[in-house]
Coordinates of C-alpha atoms in Angstrom, one line a residue:
Chain A
M1 CA 41.9 -19.9 -5.2
S2 CA 44.5 -19.6 -2.2
P3 CA 44.0 -17.0 0.6
V4 CA 45.2 -13.9 0.3
R5 CA 48.1 -12.7 2.6
L6 CA 47.1 -10.5 5.3
D7 CA 49.9 -7.8 4.4
F8 CA 48.7 -7.9 0.6
R9 CA 45.0 -7.1 2.0
I10 CA 46.2 -4.5 3.8
I11 CA 48.2 -2.7 1.0
G12 CA 45.3 -3.5 -1.0
D13 CA 43.1 -1.4 1.4
W14 CA 45.4 1.3 1.6
I15 CA 45.6 1.8 -2.5
K16 CA 43.0 3.6 -4.3
P17 CA 41.2 1.9 -7.2
Q18 CA 42.8 2.5 -10.5
S19 CA 46.0 3.7 -9.0
R20 CA 49.6 3.4 -10.6
V21 CA 51.9 1.5 -8.7
L22 CA 55.7 0.7 -8.6
D23 CA 56.5 -2.5 -6.7
L24 CA 60.2 -2.5 -5.7
G25 CA 61.4 -5.8 -5.4
C26 CA 58.2 -7.5 -6.7
G27 CA 59.5 -11.0 -6.4
D28 CA 57.0 -13.3 -8.4
G29 CA 54.6 -10.6 -9.0
S30 CA 51.9 -11.7 -6.6
L31 CA 51.4 -8.4 -5.0
L32 CA 50.8 -6.5 -8.3
A33 CA 48.6 -9.1 -9.5
Y34 CA 46.4 -8.9 -6.6
L35 CA 46.4 -5.2 -7.0
A36 CA 45.8 -5.4 -10.4
Q37 CA 42.7 -7.8 -10.2
S38 CA 41.2 -6.4 -6.8
K39 CA 41.9 -2.5 -7.3
G40 CA 42.2 -2.2 -11.2
A41 CA 45.8 -1.2 -10.2
S42 CA 48.6 -0.9 -13.0
G43 CA 52.3 -0.4 -12.9
Y44 CA 55.6 -1.9 -13.0
G45 CA 57.7 -4.3 -10.6
L46 CA 61.4 -4.1 -10.5
E47 CA 63.1 -7.2 -9.4
I48 CA 66.7 -8.6 -9.6
D49 CA 65.9 -12.4 -9.4
D50 CA 66.1 -14.2 -12.6
A51 CA 63.4 -16.7 -11.5
H52 CA 61.2 -14.1 -10.2
V53 CA 61.7 -11.9 -13.2
S54 CA 60.1 -15.1 -15.6
E55 CA 57.5 -15.9 -13.0
C56 CA 56.4 -12.3 -13.4
I57 CA 56.3 -12.4 -17.1
R58 CA 54.6 -15.8 -17.0
R59 CA 51.8 -14.3 -15.2
G60 CA 51.5 -11.1 -17.3
V61 CA 52.9 -8.6 -14.6
N62 CA 54.9 -5.9 -16.2
V63 CA 58.8 -6.5 -14.5
I64 CA 62.0 -4.8 -15.1
Q65 CA 64.8 -6.5 -14.0
T66 CA 67.0 -4.1 -12.3
D67 CA 69.0 -3.7 -9.1
L68 CA 67.4 -1.4 -6.6
D69 CA 70.7 -0.2 -5.2
A70 CA 71.2 1.5 -8.6
G71 CA 68.6 3.7 -7.8
L72 CA 65.2 4.8 -9.2
S73 CA 66.6 7.4 -11.6
E74 CA 65.2 6.2 -14.7
F75 CA 61.6 7.1 -13.0
D76 CA 60.5 10.6 -13.6
E77 CA 58.9 12.6 -10.6
R78 CA 55.5 11.9 -9.5
S79 CA 55.2 9.0 -11.9
F80 CA 53.2 6.6 -9.6
D81 CA 50.4 7.0 -6.9
F82 CA 52.2 4.6 -5.0
V83 CA 55.6 3.2 -4.6
V84 CA 55.6 -0.4 -2.6
L85 CA 58.7 -1.9 -0.7
S86 CA 57.6 -5.0 0.6
L87 CA 59.8 -6.9 2.7
T88 CA 62.8 -5.4 0.7
L89 CA 63.8 -2.6 2.9
Q90 CA 66.2 -4.4 5.2
A91 CA 68.0 -5.9 2.1
V92 CA 68.8 -2.8 0.3
R93 CA 72.3 -1.0 0.4
Y94 CA 71.0 2.4 1.1
P95 CA 67.7 2.5 2.7
D96 CA 67.5 6.3 3.5
R97 CA 68.4 7.2 0.0
L98 CA 65.7 4.6 -1.3
L99 CA 62.8 6.1 0.7
R100 CA 63.7 9.4 -0.7
E101 CA 63.5 8.2 -4.2
M102 CA 60.3 6.5 -3.5
L103 CA 58.7 9.7 -2.4
R104 CA 60.5 11.3 -5.4
V105 CA 58.8 9.1 -8.1
G106 CA 55.5 8.4 -6.0
T107 CA 53.0 10.4 -4.2
E108 CA 52.8 8.0 -1.6
G109 CA 55.2 5.3 -0.3
I110 CA 54.2 2.0 1.2
V111 CA 57.0 -0.1 3.1
T112 CA 56.8 -3.4 4.7
F113 CA 59.6 -5.0 6.8
P114 CA 60.5 -7.5 9.4
N115 CA 60.5 -6.0 12.9
F116 CA 63.8 -6.4 14.6
G117 CA 62.4 -5.4 17.7
H118 CA 60.2 -8.2 18.1
W119 CA 60.5 -10.0 21.5
R120 CA 61.7 -13.4 19.8
A121 CA 64.7 -11.3 18.1
R122 CA 65.4 -9.4 21.4
W123 CA 65.4 -13.1 23.3
Q124 CA 67.7 -14.5 21.1
L125 CA 70.0 -11.4 20.9
G126 CA 69.5 -10.0 24.6
A127 CA 69.5 -13.5 26.6
L128 CA 71.0 -16.2 24.2
G129 CA 73.4 -13.6 22.6
R130 CA 72.8 -15.0 19.1
M131 CA 71.7 -13.2 15.9
P132 CA 67.9 -13.8 15.6
V133 CA 66.6 -16.6 13.3
S134 CA 62.8 -16.8 13.0
A135 CA 60.2 -17.3 10.5
A136 CA 60.3 -13.7 9.4
L137 CA 64.2 -13.7 9.3
P138 CA 65.1 -17.2 8.3
H139 CA 68.7 -16.6 7.3
E140 CA 71.7 -17.4 9.3
W141 CA 73.7 -14.0 10.0
Y142 CA 76.5 -15.3 7.6
S143 CA 74.3 -15.7 4.5
T144 CA 71.5 -13.2 5.0
P145 CA 70.5 -10.9 2.1
N146 CA 69.0 -8.6 5.3
I147 CA 71.9 -6.1 6.1
H148 CA 69.9 -3.3 7.2
L149 CA 67.4 -4.7 9.9
C150 CA 65.5 -2.2 12.0
T151 CA 62.6 -1.8 14.9
L152 CA 59.3 -0.2 14.3
R153 CA 61.0 2.8 16.5
D154 CA 64.0 2.8 14.4
F155 CA 62.1 3.3 11.1
E156 CA 59.9 6.0 12.6
R157 CA 63.0 7.9 13.8
L158 CA 64.2 7.7 10.1
C159 CA 60.9 9.0 8.8
K160 CA 61.0 12.1 11.1
R161 CA 64.8 12.5 10.2
E162 CA 63.7 12.6 6.5
G163 CA 60.6 14.8 6.9
I164 CA 58.5 11.8 5.9
E165 CA 54.8 11.9 7.3
I166 CA 53.5 8.5 8.6
L167 CA 49.6 8.2 7.3
E168 CA 48.7 4.9 8.7
S169 CA 50.9 1.8 10.3
Q170 CA 49.8 -1.8 11.1
V171 CA 51.8 -5.0 12.3
V172 CA 51.0 -8.5 11.9
D173 CA 52.7 -11.8 13.0
H174 CA 54.6 -14.0 10.8
A175 CA 51.4 -16.0 9.7
H176 CA 50.3 -12.5 8.8
R177 CA 47.4 -12.5 11.3
R178 CA 46.5 -9.2 13.3
R179 CA 45.6 -9.6 17.1
L180 CA 44.7 -7.1 19.5
A181 CA 47.9 -7.7 21.7
L182 CA 49.7 -6.9 18.4
R183 CA 48.0 -3.5 18.5
L184 CA 49.1 -2.7 21.9
F185 CA 52.5 -3.6 21.9
P186 CA 53.4 -3.3 18.2
N187 CA 57.2 -3.1 18.7
T188 CA 57.8 -6.1 20.7
L189 CA 54.9 -8.2 19.6
G190 CA 54.7 -7.3 15.7
E191 CA 56.7 -9.4 13.2
I192 CA 55.9 -7.8 9.9
A193 CA 55.5 -3.6 10.0
L194 CA 53.3 -2.1 7.3
Y195 CA 53.7 1.7 7.0
R196 CA 52.0 4.2 4.5
F197 CA 53.5 7.5 4.2
R198 CA 54.2 10.4 2.2
R199 CA 56.3 13.8 2.2
A200 CA 55.8 16.1 5.0
R201 CA 53.9 19.1 4.0
L202 CA 56.0 22.1 5.0
P203 CA 54.4 23.9 7.8
Chain B
M1 CA 60.3 -27.1 -38.9
G2 CA 60.8 -29.4 -41.7
L3 CA 61.0 -28.4 -45.4
V4 CA 59.7 -24.6 -46.4
T5 CA 59.2 -22.9 -49.5
P6 CA 60.0 -19.2 -49.8
A7 CA 57.0 -17.4 -51.2
R8 CA 57.4 -13.9 -53.7
L9 CA 55.1 -11.1 -53.9
R10 CA 55.2 -8.3 -56.3
F11 CA 54.2 -4.8 -55.4
P12 CA 53.3 -2.5 -58.6
E13 CA 53.0 0.6 -56.4
P14 CA 55.8 3.0 -56.1
L15 CA 57.2 2.9 -52.6
A16 CA 58.1 6.7 -51.3
L17 CA 61.5 6.3 -49.2
A18 CA 62.9 8.2 -46.1
S19 CA 65.6 9.1 -48.4
G20 CA 63.3 11.0 -50.9
G21 CA 64.0 8.2 -53.3
V22 CA 61.2 6.3 -54.6
L23 CA 61.0 2.5 -55.7
A24 CA 58.6 2.3 -58.7
N25 CA 57.9 -1.4 -57.9
Y26 CA 59.7 -4.1 -55.8
E27 CA 59.2 -7.7 -54.8
L28 CA 59.3 -9.1 -51.4
V29 CA 60.2 -12.7 -50.6
Y30 CA 58.9 -14.1 -47.4
E31 CA 58.5 -17.4 -45.6
T32 CA 55.3 -18.4 -43.3
Y33 CA 55.1 -21.1 -40.7
G34 CA 52.0 -22.4 -39.4
T35 CA 48.2 -21.5 -40.4
L36 CA 46.5 -18.0 -40.1
N37 CA 43.4 -18.4 -38.4
A38 CA 40.1 -17.4 -39.4
E39 CA 40.0 -14.1 -37.8
A40 CA 43.7 -13.5 -38.9
S41 CA 44.5 -12.7 -35.3
N42 CA 47.4 -15.1 -34.6
A43 CA 50.1 -13.8 -37.2
V44 CA 53.7 -13.0 -35.9
L45 CA 56.0 -10.9 -38.0
V46 CA 59.4 -11.6 -37.4
C47 CA 62.0 -9.1 -38.4
H48 CA 65.7 -10.0 -39.6
A49 CA 69.2 -8.5 -38.8
L50 CA 71.8 -7.3 -40.7
S51 CA 72.9 -10.5 -42.5
G52 CA 69.7 -12.5 -41.7
S53 CA 67.0 -13.3 -44.4
H54 CA 63.3 -14.5 -44.7
H55 CA 64.8 -18.0 -44.0
V56 CA 64.1 -18.0 -40.4
A57 CA 63.4 -21.6 -39.8
G58 CA 63.3 -25.2 -41.4
Y59 CA 65.2 -26.4 -44.4
H60 CA 64.7 -25.4 -48.0
S61 CA 65.9 -28.9 -49.1
E62 CA 66.5 -32.6 -48.0
D63 CA 70.3 -31.7 -48.5
D64 CA 70.5 -28.3 -47.0
K65 CA 73.0 -28.4 -44.3
R66 CA 71.6 -25.4 -42.0
P67 CA 68.2 -24.7 -41.0
G68 CA 67.0 -21.0 -41.0
W69 CA 68.8 -18.5 -38.5
W70 CA 66.0 -18.7 -35.7
E71 CA 65.4 -22.5 -35.8
H72 CA 65.7 -22.7 -31.9
H73 CA 62.9 -20.4 -31.7
V74 CA 60.3 -21.0 -34.3
G75 CA 58.7 -24.4 -35.0
P76 CA 55.9 -26.4 -33.4
G77 CA 56.0 -26.6 -29.7
K78 CA 58.9 -23.8 -29.6
S79 CA 58.7 -20.6 -28.2
L80 CA 57.1 -19.2 -31.3
D81 CA 54.9 -22.2 -31.5
T82 CA 53.5 -22.9 -35.1
Q83 CA 50.8 -24.7 -33.9
R84 CA 49.5 -21.7 -32.5
F85 CA 50.8 -18.9 -34.6
F86 CA 51.2 -17.9 -38.0
V87 CA 54.9 -17.0 -38.4
V88 CA 55.6 -14.5 -41.3
A89 CA 59.3 -13.8 -42.0
C90 CA 59.9 -11.1 -45.1
N91 CA 63.2 -10.4 -46.4
N92 CA 64.1 -6.7 -46.3
L93 CA 64.4 -4.4 -49.3
G94 CA 67.9 -4.0 -50.4
S95 CA 68.7 -7.5 -49.2
C96 CA 70.5 -10.1 -51.4
F97 CA 68.3 -12.8 -50.6
G98 CA 65.6 -12.6 -53.1
S99 CA 63.5 -9.2 -52.3
T100 CA 64.4 -6.1 -54.6
G101 CA 67.9 -5.3 -54.1
P102 CA 71.0 -3.4 -55.4
A103 CA 71.8 -7.0 -57.5
S104 CA 68.4 -6.7 -59.0
I105 CA 67.6 -5.4 -62.5
N106 CA 66.7 -2.0 -62.6
P107 CA 63.9 -1.7 -64.9
A108 CA 64.8 1.7 -65.7
T109 CA 68.1 0.8 -67.0
G110 CA 68.0 -3.1 -67.8
R111 CA 71.0 -3.7 -65.8
A112 CA 71.5 -4.2 -61.9
F113 CA 70.7 -1.1 -59.7
G114 CA 74.3 -1.5 -57.9
P115 CA 75.1 1.8 -56.5
D116 CA 71.9 3.3 -57.6
F117 CA 69.7 1.3 -55.2
P118 CA 67.7 3.8 -53.3
M119 CA 69.0 3.9 -49.3
V120 CA 66.5 2.1 -47.2
T121 CA 65.7 3.0 -43.7
V122 CA 64.1 1.0 -41.0
R123 CA 61.1 2.9 -41.8
D124 CA 60.8 1.9 -45.1
W125 CA 61.1 -1.5 -44.1
V126 CA 58.2 -1.6 -42.0
E127 CA 56.0 0.4 -44.8
S128 CA 56.8 -2.5 -47.5
Q129 CA 56.3 -5.0 -44.7
A130 CA 52.8 -3.5 -43.9
R131 CA 51.9 -3.7 -47.6
L132 CA 52.9 -7.3 -47.3
A133 CA 50.7 -7.8 -44.3
D134 CA 47.6 -6.1 -46.3
R135 CA 48.4 -8.6 -49.2
L136 CA 48.2 -11.5 -46.8
G137 CA 44.9 -10.2 -45.0
I138 CA 46.7 -9.5 -41.8
R139 CA 45.4 -6.5 -40.4
R140 CA 46.8 -6.4 -36.8
W141 CA 50.0 -8.5 -35.8
A142 CA 49.5 -10.6 -32.7
A143 CA 53.4 -9.9 -32.2
V144 CA 56.2 -8.4 -34.0
V145 CA 59.6 -9.7 -33.2
G146 CA 63.4 -9.1 -33.8
G147 CA 66.6 -9.1 -32.5
S148 CA 69.1 -6.5 -33.2
L149 CA 68.5 -4.6 -36.3
G150 CA 65.2 -6.7 -36.2
G151 CA 64.3 -5.5 -32.8
M152 CA 64.5 -1.5 -34.1
Q153 CA 62.0 -2.8 -36.8
A154 CA 59.7 -4.1 -34.2
L155 CA 60.1 -0.9 -32.0
Q156 CA 59.4 1.3 -35.5
W157 CA 56.3 -1.0 -36.2
A158 CA 54.7 0.0 -33.0
I159 CA 55.7 3.6 -33.5
D160 CA 54.2 3.7 -37.3
Y161 CA 51.4 1.4 -36.9
P162 CA 50.0 1.5 -33.3
E163 CA 46.8 -0.3 -34.2
R164 CA 48.5 -2.9 -36.0
V165 CA 50.7 -4.5 -33.5
A166 CA 49.6 -6.1 -30.4
H167 CA 53.0 -6.8 -28.9
A168 CA 56.3 -5.9 -30.0
I169 CA 59.2 -8.0 -28.7
I170 CA 62.7 -6.3 -29.0
I171 CA 65.8 -8.2 -28.3
A172 CA 69.4 -7.1 -28.2
A173 CA 68.3 -3.9 -29.7
A174 CA 69.2 0.1 -29.1
P175 CA 66.8 3.1 -29.6
K176 CA 70.0 4.4 -31.9
L177 CA 73.5 3.6 -32.7
T178 CA 76.4 5.3 -30.5
A179 CA 79.4 6.9 -32.1
Q180 CA 81.3 3.7 -31.6
N181 CA 78.7 1.5 -33.2
I182 CA 78.9 3.8 -36.0
A183 CA 82.7 3.9 -36.4
F184 CA 82.6 -0.1 -36.7
N185 CA 80.0 0.3 -39.4
E186 CA 82.0 2.9 -41.2
V187 CA 85.3 1.0 -40.9
A188 CA 83.4 -2.0 -42.5
R189 CA 82.0 0.5 -45.3
Q190 CA 85.7 1.6 -46.1
A191 CA 86.8 -1.6 -46.3
I192 CA 84.1 -2.5 -49.2
L193 CA 84.6 0.9 -50.9
T194 CA 88.4 1.1 -51.1
D195 CA 88.5 -2.3 -52.4
P196 CA 89.6 -2.3 -56.1
D197 CA 86.8 -4.7 -57.2
F198 CA 84.0 -2.9 -55.7
H199 CA 84.3 -0.3 -59.2
D200 CA 81.8 2.0 -57.4
G201 CA 79.3 -0.7 -56.7
R202 CA 79.0 -1.9 -60.4
F203 CA 81.0 -4.9 -59.7
Y204 CA 78.4 -7.0 -61.2
D205 CA 79.1 -5.6 -64.6
H206 CA 82.9 -6.7 -64.0
S207 CA 81.9 -10.4 -63.1
T208 CA 83.8 -9.8 -59.5
E209 CA 83.1 -8.5 -56.2
P210 CA 85.2 -6.9 -53.4
R211 CA 85.9 -9.9 -51.9
R212 CA 88.7 -8.7 -49.4
G213 CA 86.7 -5.7 -48.3
L214 CA 83.7 -7.9 -47.8
R215 CA 85.8 -10.4 -45.7
I216 CA 87.4 -7.6 -43.6
A217 CA 83.9 -6.3 -42.9
R218 CA 82.7 -9.5 -41.7
M219 CA 85.5 -10.1 -39.6
L220 CA 85.2 -6.9 -38.0
G221 CA 81.8 -7.5 -37.4
H222 CA 82.2 -10.9 -35.8
I223 CA 84.6 -9.6 -33.6
T224 CA 81.7 -7.0 -32.4
Y225 CA 79.4 -9.9 -32.0
L226 CA 81.4 -11.8 -29.7
S227 CA 82.5 -10.8 -26.1
D228 CA 85.7 -11.1 -24.8
D229 CA 84.9 -13.5 -22.2
I230 CA 83.6 -15.8 -25.2
M231 CA 86.5 -15.6 -27.2
R232 CA 88.9 -16.3 -24.5
E233 CA 86.7 -19.4 -23.7
K234 CA 86.4 -20.7 -27.4
F235 CA 89.7 -19.9 -28.7
G236 CA 92.3 -18.4 -26.0
R237 CA 95.5 -18.4 -27.5
D238 CA 95.4 -21.9 -29.0
L239 CA 97.6 -22.2 -31.8
R240 CA 96.3 -23.8 -35.0
G241 CA 99.1 -25.8 -35.7
G242 CA 100.4 -26.3 -32.4
K243 CA 103.3 -24.1 -32.8
I244 CA 104.3 -20.5 -33.9
N245 CA 105.6 -20.3 -37.5
F246 CA 106.8 -16.6 -37.7
D247 CA 105.0 -15.9 -40.8
Y248 CA 101.3 -14.4 -41.4
Q249 CA 99.7 -17.8 -42.2
V250 CA 96.8 -18.6 -39.7
A251 CA 98.6 -19.0 -36.0
F252 CA 96.0 -18.5 -33.5
E253 CA 92.8 -20.3 -33.5
V254 CA 91.1 -17.2 -33.4
E255 CA 92.5 -16.1 -36.7
S256 CA 91.2 -19.1 -38.4
Y257 CA 87.8 -18.8 -37.0
L258 CA 87.8 -15.1 -38.6
R259 CA 88.9 -16.4 -41.9
Y260 CA 86.3 -19.0 -42.0
Q261 CA 83.5 -16.6 -41.1
A262 CA 84.7 -14.3 -43.7
D263 CA 85.1 -17.2 -46.4
S264 CA 81.5 -18.4 -45.9
F265 CA 80.3 -15.1 -46.1
V266 CA 82.0 -14.1 -49.4
G267 CA 79.9 -15.6 -52.2
H268 CA 76.9 -15.5 -50.3
F269 CA 76.3 -11.8 -49.1
D270 CA 76.2 -9.0 -51.6
A271 CA 78.6 -6.2 -50.4
N272 CA 76.3 -3.4 -51.8
T273 CA 73.6 -5.0 -49.4
Y274 CA 76.2 -4.6 -46.3
L275 CA 76.7 -1.0 -47.1
L276 CA 72.8 -0.5 -47.5
M277 CA 72.2 -2.3 -44.3
T278 CA 74.9 -0.7 -42.0
K279 CA 73.6 2.6 -43.2
A280 CA 70.1 1.7 -42.1
L281 CA 71.4 0.9 -38.9
D282 CA 73.6 4.3 -38.6
Y283 CA 70.4 6.2 -39.7
F284 CA 67.8 4.4 -37.4
D285 CA 66.8 7.1 -34.6
P286 CA 63.1 7.4 -34.1
A287 CA 63.7 10.2 -31.4
G288 CA 65.4 12.4 -34.4
N289 CA 62.1 14.2 -35.0
T290 CA 61.3 14.7 -31.3
D291 CA 64.3 16.8 -30.4
G292 CA 66.1 13.4 -29.2
R293 CA 63.3 12.5 -26.7
L294 CA 62.7 9.0 -27.1
A295 CA 59.3 8.9 -24.8
A296 CA 58.0 11.6 -27.2
A297 CA 58.8 9.6 -30.2
L298 CA 57.1 6.5 -28.6
A299 CA 53.9 8.3 -27.7
P300 CA 51.9 6.9 -30.5
V301 CA 52.9 3.4 -29.4
K302 CA 49.8 1.2 -27.9
A303 CA 51.4 -2.4 -28.0
D304 CA 52.8 -4.2 -25.1
T305 CA 56.5 -4.8 -25.2
L306 CA 58.8 -7.1 -24.0
V307 CA 62.4 -6.0 -24.2
L308 CA 65.2 -8.4 -23.5
A309 CA 69.2 -8.0 -23.5
F310 CA 72.0 -10.0 -22.7
T311 CA 74.6 -9.3 -20.1
S312 CA 77.7 -9.8 -22.5
D313 CA 76.3 -7.8 -25.3
W314 CA 78.4 -4.8 -25.7
R315 CA 77.5 -4.0 -29.4
F316 CA 74.1 -3.3 -28.1
A317 CA 74.3 -3.4 -24.7
P318 CA 71.8 -3.6 -21.9
A319 CA 71.8 -0.1 -20.9
R320 CA 70.8 0.7 -24.5
S321 CA 67.6 -1.6 -24.2
R322 CA 66.7 0.3 -20.8
E323 CA 66.5 3.2 -22.8
I324 CA 63.9 1.9 -24.5
V325 CA 62.1 0.4 -21.5
K326 CA 62.3 3.8 -20.1
A327 CA 60.6 5.5 -22.8
L328 CA 57.8 2.9 -22.8
H329 CA 57.1 3.3 -19.3
D330 CA 57.4 7.1 -19.4
N331 CA 54.3 6.5 -21.8
D332 CA 52.6 4.3 -19.3
L333 CA 52.6 1.5 -21.6
N334 CA 52.8 -2.4 -20.6
V335 CA 56.6 -3.3 -20.8
S336 CA 58.5 -6.1 -19.2
Y337 CA 62.4 -6.1 -19.3
A338 CA 64.8 -9.0 -18.6
E339 CA 68.4 -9.3 -18.8
I340 CA 69.6 -12.6 -19.9
K341 CA 72.9 -14.0 -18.7
A342 CA 74.8 -15.0 -21.4
A343 CA 78.7 -15.0 -22.1
H344 CA 78.2 -15.0 -26.2
G345 CA 78.2 -11.2 -26.4
H346 CA 75.6 -9.8 -29.1
D347 CA 75.2 -13.0 -30.9
A348 CA 73.2 -14.4 -27.8
F349 CA 70.1 -13.5 -29.4
L350 CA 70.3 -16.1 -32.0
M351 CA 71.3 -18.8 -29.3
P352 CA 69.1 -21.4 -27.5
I353 CA 69.9 -19.9 -24.2
P354 CA 67.3 -21.9 -21.5
R355 CA 66.1 -18.9 -19.7
Y356 CA 66.0 -16.9 -23.0
V357 CA 63.9 -19.6 -24.5
E358 CA 61.6 -20.1 -21.4
I359 CA 61.0 -16.1 -21.0
L360 CA 60.1 -16.1 -24.9
R361 CA 57.7 -18.9 -24.4
S362 CA 55.8 -17.7 -21.5
Y363 CA 55.5 -14.4 -23.1
M364 CA 54.3 -15.9 -26.2
D365 CA 51.6 -17.8 -24.0
R366 CA 50.4 -14.3 -22.8
V367 CA 50.1 -13.3 -26.3
S368 CA 48.2 -16.4 -27.4
M369 CA 46.1 -16.1 -24.6
G370 CA 45.0 -12.5 -25.7
L371 CA 44.0 -14.0 -28.9
A372 CA 41.2 -15.6 -27.3
T373 CA 39.3 -12.8 -25.6

């Protein structure tokens, strides 16, 4: 049994047992399989990639082949306890719309994304004058699927603007480790950011 | 799959049909592949489409030219692996391939049913197939599988017999026909009904058949089974004889193809059956009893479901399959959906497209793992 990725463990800790989960951009279904096994969670993954869809079916993970940019209109309001968007926010056409959609179909949202404010990205852009390439962002600028990169601060500003209340957050490095320094300087040292949030209650 | 022999069972109990009609008794012809295990838990039902039959795989004789219609998927080591599953394929009522249909003798009159054969619906087929399952000692199907009209039967099975279907595999289907789908069917029916050789459906008595009507119906059908792209790729504007002759003989390859398809259909398919099958398609609408709300119609379903669609299928486009998927996940059921890239149009469900084969195989692996527990 391979060790469970830290980001999966964090998401698993955030999710209540027996939750209904919608995983947007579920990849090969490993997160949903982990949540099913560790938390008794059930639900669906949405995925566009042929090979990933096949892999989900092979694993027995419920997967619906679809384009996230087409929206979540086929899902009714409050159909899920959690809607997860793992390392996909930066690759969708309308991140703000998708966040709204997540909190329409789910009670809580969980988003993870590569932090563009990480010092290595800042160094490559600021000092070297080049678009950053790293373990968390492995693509060159001309072939990257990541079209909406943001920093922790950017994401938090968007949440504020959208009336989204952040309930919890974490940062990890690209090896999905969690260190003290990361907690002190998350927007500089965190490579992957994880947020749990919900629609802010009206005052 | 090798040589297979169809079997035949007689059902003396009357079957009350959705149309209000009754079949006093009837026969079903079917084929089986593989072996039913001791717990009778490994049975898979394959439902056929409009012009299909119970002959899903294998050959009927040594000099049979073509195997069954789903030979690619059914056999030892194939996606529906007959070393693990007991595959059953039933010829539907109203068909012309052996089960009781319009060309069968009506016991009440001693002559062919013809137009007196009652309209049959997808629901009626499921009912008759359930009786076949009873006779074969199959309480619960490991999976009910079908493409096109066959997929509609798989869906109907899951609705009507939730306890008897562990998995439903619904391929290139739709929850109901669109006006455009019905329109195509109506043109096909009009071609048959207005053929002077149709004789109000009693053409058997005149030792003839409405060949012209059936040919046109089949040609029209084939246009809707293929995509624009595959037609362009297969035929383009290629000329049969290399030049245009300014007459009404075959000039373009596509004309030759359609005429060939029409010719090979006539003599093998019954015009009354064609009428019945297209009507069964038109009438299929599980949400008809729930104010059009498909999710409500699917509320009884318990089966896990795999829904597959093909990108170039415009007869039952992927969006139609998504309606089924939505209604299933609205009921919090286990459902997976894959869209297979294929140029072949609706016909793709009959083809050995690698990703299609792989997905069916891995899904059936899961089905087979479920048998053990």
